[in-house]
XYZ file of C-alpha atoms in Angstrom:
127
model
C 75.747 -72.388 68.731
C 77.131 -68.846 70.265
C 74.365 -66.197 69.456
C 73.932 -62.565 70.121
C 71.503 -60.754 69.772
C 71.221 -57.006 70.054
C 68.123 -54.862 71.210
C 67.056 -51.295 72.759
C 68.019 -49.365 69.410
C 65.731 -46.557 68.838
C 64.937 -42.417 68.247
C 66.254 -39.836 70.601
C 67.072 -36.162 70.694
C 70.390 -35.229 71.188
C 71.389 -34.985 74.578
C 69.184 -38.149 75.908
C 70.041 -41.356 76.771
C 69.319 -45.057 75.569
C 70.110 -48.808 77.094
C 71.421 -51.450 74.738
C 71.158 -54.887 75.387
C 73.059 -58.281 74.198
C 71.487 -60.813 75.415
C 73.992 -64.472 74.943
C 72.702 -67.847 73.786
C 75.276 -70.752 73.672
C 77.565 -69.370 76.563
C 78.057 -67.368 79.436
C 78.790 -64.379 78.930
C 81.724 -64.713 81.859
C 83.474 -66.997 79.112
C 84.157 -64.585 76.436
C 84.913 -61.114 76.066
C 82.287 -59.226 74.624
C 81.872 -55.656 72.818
C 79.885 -53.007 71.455
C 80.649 -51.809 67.555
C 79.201 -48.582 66.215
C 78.940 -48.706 62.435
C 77.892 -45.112 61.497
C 75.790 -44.603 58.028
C 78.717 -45.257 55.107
C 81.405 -46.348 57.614
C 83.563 -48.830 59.143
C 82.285 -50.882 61.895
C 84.390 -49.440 64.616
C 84.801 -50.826 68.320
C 83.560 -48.792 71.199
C 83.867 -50.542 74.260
C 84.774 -54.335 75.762
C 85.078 -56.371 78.636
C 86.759 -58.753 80.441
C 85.723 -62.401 80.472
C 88.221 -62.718 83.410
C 87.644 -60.011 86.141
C 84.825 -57.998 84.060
C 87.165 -54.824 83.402
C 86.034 -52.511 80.728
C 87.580 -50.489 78.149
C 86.161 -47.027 76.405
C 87.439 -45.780 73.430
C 88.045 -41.682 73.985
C 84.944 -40.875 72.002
C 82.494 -42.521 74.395
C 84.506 -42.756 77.387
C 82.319 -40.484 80.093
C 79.034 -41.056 78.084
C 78.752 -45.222 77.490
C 79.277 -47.935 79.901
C 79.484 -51.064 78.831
C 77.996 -53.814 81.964
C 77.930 -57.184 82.521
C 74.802 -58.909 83.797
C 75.974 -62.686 84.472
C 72.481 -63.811 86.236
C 70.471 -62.288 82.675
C 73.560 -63.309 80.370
C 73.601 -60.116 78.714
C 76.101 -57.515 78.057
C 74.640 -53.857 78.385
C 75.915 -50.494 76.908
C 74.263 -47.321 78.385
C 74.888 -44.508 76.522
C 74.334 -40.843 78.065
C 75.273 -37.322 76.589
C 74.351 -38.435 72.868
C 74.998 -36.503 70.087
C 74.010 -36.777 66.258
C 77.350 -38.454 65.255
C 76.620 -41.387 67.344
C 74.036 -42.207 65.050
C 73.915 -45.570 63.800
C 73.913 -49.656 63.915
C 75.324 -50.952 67.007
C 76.609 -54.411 67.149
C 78.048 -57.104 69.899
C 80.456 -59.769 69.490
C 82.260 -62.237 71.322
C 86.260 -62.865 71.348
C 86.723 -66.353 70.638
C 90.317 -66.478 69.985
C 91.438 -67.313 73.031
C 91.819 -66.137 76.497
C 93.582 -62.743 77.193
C 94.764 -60.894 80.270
C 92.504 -57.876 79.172
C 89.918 -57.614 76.181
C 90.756 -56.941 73.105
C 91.620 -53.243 72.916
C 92.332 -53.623 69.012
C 89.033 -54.987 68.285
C 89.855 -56.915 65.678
C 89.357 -60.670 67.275
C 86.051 -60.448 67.739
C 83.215 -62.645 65.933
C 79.803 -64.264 66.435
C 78.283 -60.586 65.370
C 74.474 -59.938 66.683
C 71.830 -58.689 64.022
C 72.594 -55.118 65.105
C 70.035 -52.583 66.692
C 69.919 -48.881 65.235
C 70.072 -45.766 66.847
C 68.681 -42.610 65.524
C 69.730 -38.935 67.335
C 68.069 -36.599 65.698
C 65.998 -33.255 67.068
């Protein structure tokens, strides 16, 4: 019944700026922690960024940290990331997903508990 689904992927030149959006179906998005994957073209999905489901604290990998914010909106149920500063290497298919494994003091900084994976929403930086 949990569902994500991703959406605000798109074309931009390097340096602009885009707004993702996971919008939540089956919960609040409150009850989990949620975050963002980048899967560049050929690799890994890697995790970017989470929040709390507790007190809505967010972690940033190094390689975003300054240019992506990941945001809760509780009264939409979506999670955004905003992403700022953005260069060719971020390139790619960004994905939410939802820890389900229990509750934790902090989100998963690991990001390897998370699940219940949107459809994905691609972003293209290219000049």
């Amino acid at each position: 019944q949990v569902q994500l689904v991703e959406s605000g992927g798109g074309l931009v030149q390097p340096g602009g700026s885009l707004r993702l959006s996971c919008a939540a179906s089956g919960f609040g998005v409150g009850y989990y922690s949620i975050a963002w994957f980048h899967q560049a073209p050929g690799k890994q999905r890697d995790g970017i960024a989470c929040i709390n489901s507790n007190d809505g604290m967010t972690h940033h990998v190094d390689s975003v940290k300054g240019r992506f914010a990941i945001s809760r909106d509780n009264a939409k149920n979506t999670v955004n990331l905003q992403m700022s500063g953005l260069k060719p290497e971020d390139t790619g298919v960004y994905y939410c997903a939802a820890d389900q494994t229990g509750w934790r003091p902090d989100c998963d900084k690991s990001f390897r508990d998370y699940g219940s994976w949107g459809q994905g929403t691609q972003v293209i930086v290219s000049s």
